[in-house]
PDB file of C-alpha atoms in Angstrom:
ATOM      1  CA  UNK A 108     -12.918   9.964   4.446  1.00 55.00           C
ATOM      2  CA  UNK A 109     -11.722   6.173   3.459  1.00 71.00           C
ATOM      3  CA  UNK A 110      -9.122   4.618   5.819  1.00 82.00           C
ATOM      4  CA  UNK A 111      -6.213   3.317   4.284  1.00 85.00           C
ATOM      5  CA  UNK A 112      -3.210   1.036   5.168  1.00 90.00           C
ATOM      6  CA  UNK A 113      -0.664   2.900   7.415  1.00 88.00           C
ATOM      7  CA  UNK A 114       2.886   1.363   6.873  1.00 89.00           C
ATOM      8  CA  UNK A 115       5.458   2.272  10.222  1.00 88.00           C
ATOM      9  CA  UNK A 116       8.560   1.430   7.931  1.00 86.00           C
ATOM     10  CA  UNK A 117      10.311   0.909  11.202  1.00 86.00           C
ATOM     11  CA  UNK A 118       8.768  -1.655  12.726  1.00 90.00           C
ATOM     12  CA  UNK A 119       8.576  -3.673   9.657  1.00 91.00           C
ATOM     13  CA  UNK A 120      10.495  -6.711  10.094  1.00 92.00           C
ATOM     14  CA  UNK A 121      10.432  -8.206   6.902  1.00 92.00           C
ATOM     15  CA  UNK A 122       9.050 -11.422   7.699  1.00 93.00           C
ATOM     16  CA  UNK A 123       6.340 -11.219   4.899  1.00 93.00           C
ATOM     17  CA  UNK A 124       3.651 -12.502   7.305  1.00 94.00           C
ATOM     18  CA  UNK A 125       1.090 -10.187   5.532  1.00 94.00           C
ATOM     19  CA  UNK A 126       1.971 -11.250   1.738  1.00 94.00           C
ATOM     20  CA  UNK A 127       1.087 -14.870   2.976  1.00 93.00           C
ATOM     21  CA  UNK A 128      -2.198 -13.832   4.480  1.00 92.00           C
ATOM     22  CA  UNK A 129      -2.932 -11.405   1.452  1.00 93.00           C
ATOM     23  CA  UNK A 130      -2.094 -14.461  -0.578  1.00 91.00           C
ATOM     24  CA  UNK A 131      -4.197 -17.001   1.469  1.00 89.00           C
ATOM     25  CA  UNK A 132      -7.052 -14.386   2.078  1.00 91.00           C
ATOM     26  CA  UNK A 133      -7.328 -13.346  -1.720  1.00 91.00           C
ATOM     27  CA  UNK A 134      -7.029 -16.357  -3.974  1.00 88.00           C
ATOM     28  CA  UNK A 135      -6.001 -19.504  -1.571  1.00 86.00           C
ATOM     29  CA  UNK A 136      -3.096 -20.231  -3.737  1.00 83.00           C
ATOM     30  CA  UNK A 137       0.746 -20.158  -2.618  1.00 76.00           C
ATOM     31  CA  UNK A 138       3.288 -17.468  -4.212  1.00 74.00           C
ATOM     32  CA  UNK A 139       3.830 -14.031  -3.131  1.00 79.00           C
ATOM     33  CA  UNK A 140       4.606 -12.579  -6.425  1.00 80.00           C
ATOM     34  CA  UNK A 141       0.633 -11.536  -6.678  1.00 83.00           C
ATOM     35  CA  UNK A 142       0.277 -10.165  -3.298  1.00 91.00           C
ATOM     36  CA  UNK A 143      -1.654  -7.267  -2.856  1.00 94.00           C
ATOM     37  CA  UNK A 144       1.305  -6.262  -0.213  1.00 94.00           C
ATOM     38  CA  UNK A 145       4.695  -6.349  -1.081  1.00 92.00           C
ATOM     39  CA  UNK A 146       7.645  -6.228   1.305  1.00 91.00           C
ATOM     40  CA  UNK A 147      11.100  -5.695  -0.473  1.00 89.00           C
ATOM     41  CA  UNK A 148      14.204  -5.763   1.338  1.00 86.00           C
ATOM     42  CA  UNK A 149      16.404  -2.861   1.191  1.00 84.00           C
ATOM     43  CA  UNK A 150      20.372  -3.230   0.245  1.00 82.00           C
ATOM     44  CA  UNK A 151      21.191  -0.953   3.408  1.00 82.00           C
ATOM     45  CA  UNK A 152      19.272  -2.929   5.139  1.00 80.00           C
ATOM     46  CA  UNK A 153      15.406  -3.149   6.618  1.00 80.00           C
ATOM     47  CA  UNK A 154      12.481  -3.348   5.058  1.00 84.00           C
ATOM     48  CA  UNK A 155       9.811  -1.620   3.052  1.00 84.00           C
ATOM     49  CA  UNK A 156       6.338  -2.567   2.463  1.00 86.00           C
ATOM     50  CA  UNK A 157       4.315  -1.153  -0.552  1.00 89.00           C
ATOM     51  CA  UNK A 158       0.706  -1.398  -1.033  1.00 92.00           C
ATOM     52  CA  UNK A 159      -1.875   0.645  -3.026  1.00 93.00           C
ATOM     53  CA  UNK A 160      -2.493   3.845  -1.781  1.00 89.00           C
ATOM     54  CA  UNK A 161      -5.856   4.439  -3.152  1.00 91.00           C
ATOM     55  CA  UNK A 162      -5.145   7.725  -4.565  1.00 90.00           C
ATOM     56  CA  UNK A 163      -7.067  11.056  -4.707  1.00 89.00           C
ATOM     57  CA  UNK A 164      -6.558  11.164  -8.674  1.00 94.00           C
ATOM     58  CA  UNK A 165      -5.557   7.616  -9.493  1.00 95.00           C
ATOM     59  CA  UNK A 166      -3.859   6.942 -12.749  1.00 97.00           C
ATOM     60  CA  UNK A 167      -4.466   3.107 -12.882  1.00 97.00           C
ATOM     61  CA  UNK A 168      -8.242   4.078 -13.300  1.00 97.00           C
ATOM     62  CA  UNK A 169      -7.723   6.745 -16.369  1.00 97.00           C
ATOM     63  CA  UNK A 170      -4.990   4.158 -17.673  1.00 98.00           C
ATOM     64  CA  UNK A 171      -7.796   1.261 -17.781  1.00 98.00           C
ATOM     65  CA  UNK A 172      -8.901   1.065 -21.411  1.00 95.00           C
ATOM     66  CA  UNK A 173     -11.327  -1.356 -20.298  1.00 97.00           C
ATOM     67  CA  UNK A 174     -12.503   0.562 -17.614  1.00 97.00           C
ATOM     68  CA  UNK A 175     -12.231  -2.612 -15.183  1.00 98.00           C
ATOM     69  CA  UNK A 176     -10.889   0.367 -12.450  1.00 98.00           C
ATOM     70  CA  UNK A 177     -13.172   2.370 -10.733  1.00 97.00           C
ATOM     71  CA  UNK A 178     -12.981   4.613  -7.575  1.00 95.00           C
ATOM     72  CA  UNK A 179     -15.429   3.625  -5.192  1.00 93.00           C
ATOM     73  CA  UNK A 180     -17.411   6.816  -3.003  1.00 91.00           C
ATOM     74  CA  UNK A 181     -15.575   6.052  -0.043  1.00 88.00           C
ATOM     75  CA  UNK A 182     -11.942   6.209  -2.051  1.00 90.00           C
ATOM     76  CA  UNK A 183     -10.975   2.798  -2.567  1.00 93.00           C
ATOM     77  CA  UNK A 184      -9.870   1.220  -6.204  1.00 95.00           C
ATOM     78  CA  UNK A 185     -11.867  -1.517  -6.749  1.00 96.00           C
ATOM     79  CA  UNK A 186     -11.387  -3.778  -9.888  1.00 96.00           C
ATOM     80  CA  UNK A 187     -14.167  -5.785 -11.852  1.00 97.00           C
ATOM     81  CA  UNK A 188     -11.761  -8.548 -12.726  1.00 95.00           C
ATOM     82  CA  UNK A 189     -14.172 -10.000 -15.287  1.00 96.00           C
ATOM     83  CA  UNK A 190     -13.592  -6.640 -17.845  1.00 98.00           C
ATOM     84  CA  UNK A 191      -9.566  -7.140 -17.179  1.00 98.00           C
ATOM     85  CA  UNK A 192      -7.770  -7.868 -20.340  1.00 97.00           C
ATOM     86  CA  UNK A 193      -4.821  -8.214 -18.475  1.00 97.00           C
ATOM     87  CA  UNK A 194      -3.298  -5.455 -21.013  1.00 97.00           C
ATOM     88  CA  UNK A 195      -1.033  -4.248 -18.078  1.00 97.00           C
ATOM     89  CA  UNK A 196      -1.382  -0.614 -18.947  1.00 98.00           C
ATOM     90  CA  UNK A 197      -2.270  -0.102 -15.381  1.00 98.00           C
ATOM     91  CA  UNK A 198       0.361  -1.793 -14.105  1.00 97.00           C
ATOM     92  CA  UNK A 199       3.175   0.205 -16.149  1.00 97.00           C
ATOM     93  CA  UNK A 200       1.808   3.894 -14.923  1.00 97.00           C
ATOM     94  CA  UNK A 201       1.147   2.852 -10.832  1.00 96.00           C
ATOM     95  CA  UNK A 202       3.736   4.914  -9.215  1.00 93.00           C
ATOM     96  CA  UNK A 203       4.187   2.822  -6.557  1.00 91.00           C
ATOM     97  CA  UNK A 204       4.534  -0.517  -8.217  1.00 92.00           C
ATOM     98  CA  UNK A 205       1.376  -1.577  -6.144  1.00 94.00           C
ATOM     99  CA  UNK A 206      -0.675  -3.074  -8.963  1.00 96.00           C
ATOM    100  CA  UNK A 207       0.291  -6.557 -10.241  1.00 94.00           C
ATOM    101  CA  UNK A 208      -0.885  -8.817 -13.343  1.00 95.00           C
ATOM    102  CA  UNK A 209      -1.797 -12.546 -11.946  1.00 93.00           C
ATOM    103  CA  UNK A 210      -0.315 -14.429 -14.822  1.00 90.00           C
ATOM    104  CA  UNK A 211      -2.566 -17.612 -14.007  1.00 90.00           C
ATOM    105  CA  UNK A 212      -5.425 -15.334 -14.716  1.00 92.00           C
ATOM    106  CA  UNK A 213      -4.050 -12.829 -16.608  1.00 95.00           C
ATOM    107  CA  UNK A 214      -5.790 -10.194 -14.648  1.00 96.00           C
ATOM    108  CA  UNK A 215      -4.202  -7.149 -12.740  1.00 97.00           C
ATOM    109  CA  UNK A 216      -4.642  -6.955  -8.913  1.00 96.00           C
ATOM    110  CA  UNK A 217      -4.144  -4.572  -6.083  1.00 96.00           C
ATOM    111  CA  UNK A 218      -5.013  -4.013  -2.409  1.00 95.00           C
ATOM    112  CA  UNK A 219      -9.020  -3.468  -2.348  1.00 94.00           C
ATOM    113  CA  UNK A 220      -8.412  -3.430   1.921  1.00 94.00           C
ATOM    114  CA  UNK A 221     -10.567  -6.492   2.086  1.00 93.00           C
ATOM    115  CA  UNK A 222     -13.679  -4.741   2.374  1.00 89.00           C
ATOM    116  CA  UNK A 223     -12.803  -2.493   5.032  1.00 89.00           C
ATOM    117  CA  UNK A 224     -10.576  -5.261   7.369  1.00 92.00           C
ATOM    118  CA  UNK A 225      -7.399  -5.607   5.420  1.00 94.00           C
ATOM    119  CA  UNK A 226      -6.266  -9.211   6.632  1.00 94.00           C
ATOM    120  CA  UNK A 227      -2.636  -8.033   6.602  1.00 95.00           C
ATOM    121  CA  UNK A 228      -2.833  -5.687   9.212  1.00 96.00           C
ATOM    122  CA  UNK A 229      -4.546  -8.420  11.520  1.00 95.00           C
ATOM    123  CA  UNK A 230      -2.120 -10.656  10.749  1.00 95.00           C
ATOM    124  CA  UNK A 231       1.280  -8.464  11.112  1.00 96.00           C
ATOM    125  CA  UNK A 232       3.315  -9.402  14.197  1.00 97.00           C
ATOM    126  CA  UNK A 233       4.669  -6.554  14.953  1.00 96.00           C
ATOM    127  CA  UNK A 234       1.802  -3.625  14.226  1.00 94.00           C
ATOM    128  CA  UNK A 235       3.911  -1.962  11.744  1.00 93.00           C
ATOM    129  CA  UNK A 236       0.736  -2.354   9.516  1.00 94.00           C
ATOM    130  CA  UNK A 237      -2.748  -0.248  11.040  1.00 92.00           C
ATOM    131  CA  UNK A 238      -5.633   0.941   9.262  1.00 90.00           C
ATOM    132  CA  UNK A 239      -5.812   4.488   9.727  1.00 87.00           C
ATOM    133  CA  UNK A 240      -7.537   7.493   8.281  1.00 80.00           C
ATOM    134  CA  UNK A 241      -4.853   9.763   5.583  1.00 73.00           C
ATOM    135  CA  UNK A 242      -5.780  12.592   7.727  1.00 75.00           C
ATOM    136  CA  UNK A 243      -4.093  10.842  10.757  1.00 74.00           C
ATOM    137  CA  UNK A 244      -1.440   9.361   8.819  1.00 69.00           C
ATOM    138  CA  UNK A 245      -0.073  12.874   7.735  1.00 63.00           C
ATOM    139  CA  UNK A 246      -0.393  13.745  11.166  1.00 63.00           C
ATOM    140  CA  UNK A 247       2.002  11.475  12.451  1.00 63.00           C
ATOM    141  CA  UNK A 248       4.306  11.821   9.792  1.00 58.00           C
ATOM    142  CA  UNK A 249       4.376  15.413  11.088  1.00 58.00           C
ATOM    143  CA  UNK A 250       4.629  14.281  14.620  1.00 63.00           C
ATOM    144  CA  UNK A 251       7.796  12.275  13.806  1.00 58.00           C
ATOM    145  CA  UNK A 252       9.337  14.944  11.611  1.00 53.00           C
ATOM    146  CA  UNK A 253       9.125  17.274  14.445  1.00 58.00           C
ATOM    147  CA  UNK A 254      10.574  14.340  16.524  1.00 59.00           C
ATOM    148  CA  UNK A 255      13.410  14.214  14.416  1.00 55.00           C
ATOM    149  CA  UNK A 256      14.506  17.905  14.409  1.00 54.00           C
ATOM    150  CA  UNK A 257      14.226  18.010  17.873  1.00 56.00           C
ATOM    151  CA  UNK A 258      16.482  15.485  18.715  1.00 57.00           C
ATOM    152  CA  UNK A 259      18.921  16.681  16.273  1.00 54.00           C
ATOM    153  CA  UNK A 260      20.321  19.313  18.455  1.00 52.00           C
ATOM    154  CA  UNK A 261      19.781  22.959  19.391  1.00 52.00           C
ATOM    155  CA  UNK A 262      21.828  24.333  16.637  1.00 51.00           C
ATOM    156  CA  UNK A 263      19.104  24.723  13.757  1.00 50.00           C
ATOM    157  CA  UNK A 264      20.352  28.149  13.106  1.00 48.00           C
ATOM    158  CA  UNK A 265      17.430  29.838  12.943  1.00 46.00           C
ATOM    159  CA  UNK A 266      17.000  32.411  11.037  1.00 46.00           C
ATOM    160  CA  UNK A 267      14.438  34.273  13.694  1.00 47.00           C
ATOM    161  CA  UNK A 268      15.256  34.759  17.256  1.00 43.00           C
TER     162      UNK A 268
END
């Protein structure tokens, strides 16, 4: 099973740190408006960071009329850049806003986890960014669920005693 970025909301900080390495890493230039990572700031307050999730049944890849988009046996999307007609279909049907066109080369990009050693999580400050199997992931979104209700009181009314 592919390992995939693991994003602790919570310890995000918001100091974009990994949408300058991304940047640097990926293409060299300046500008974080082609990231592969995105961190948006919330009007409540925080942070959230967004990245491809490399889906199980990824509509970027059946949106692709060039077939530039391919799932790769181990589960990540990779892109052949050089079939991209920077049509943007893929773009328009992510549902997580993680894929982005690269107007200076008119070509759509998204997280590819850099071969296995995603730069951005070596480079975040504060470890709210790990590389982590789905499989654990769910797990400790389970873990802190359970966390949650727990420390919400005794009174959970249960319907079973």
């Amino acid at each position: 099973m592919p390992k995939v970025i693991a994003i602790n909301q919570e310890r995000c900080n918001g100091c974009q740190l990994c949408q300058i390495g991304c940047m640097a890493k990926k293409t060299g230039r300046a500008g974080l408006q082609i990231s592969r990572i995105r961190v948006d700031k919330l009007a409540e307050g925080g942070c959230v960071a967004l990245t491809c999730n490399h889906c199980d049944e990824p509509v970027c890849v059946t949106a692709c009329l060039m077939e530039a988009i391919t799932k790769g046996e181990d589960g990540v999307i990779l892109r052949n850049e050089s079939f991209c007609i920077g049509c943007q279909a893929c773009v328009i049907v992510c549902p997580w806003g993680a894929v982005v066109l690269d107007t200076d080369r008119d070509v759509a990009v998204s997280c590819d986890l850099c071969s296995g050693e995603p730069y951005c999580v070596d480079i975040c400050p504060t470890g709210a960014l790990q590389l982590a199997s789905p499989k654990d992931i769910s797990m400790k979104k389970r873990q802190f669920a359970a966390e949650r209700i727990a420390l919400s009181g005794p009174n959970t009314s249960a319907a079973v005693l």
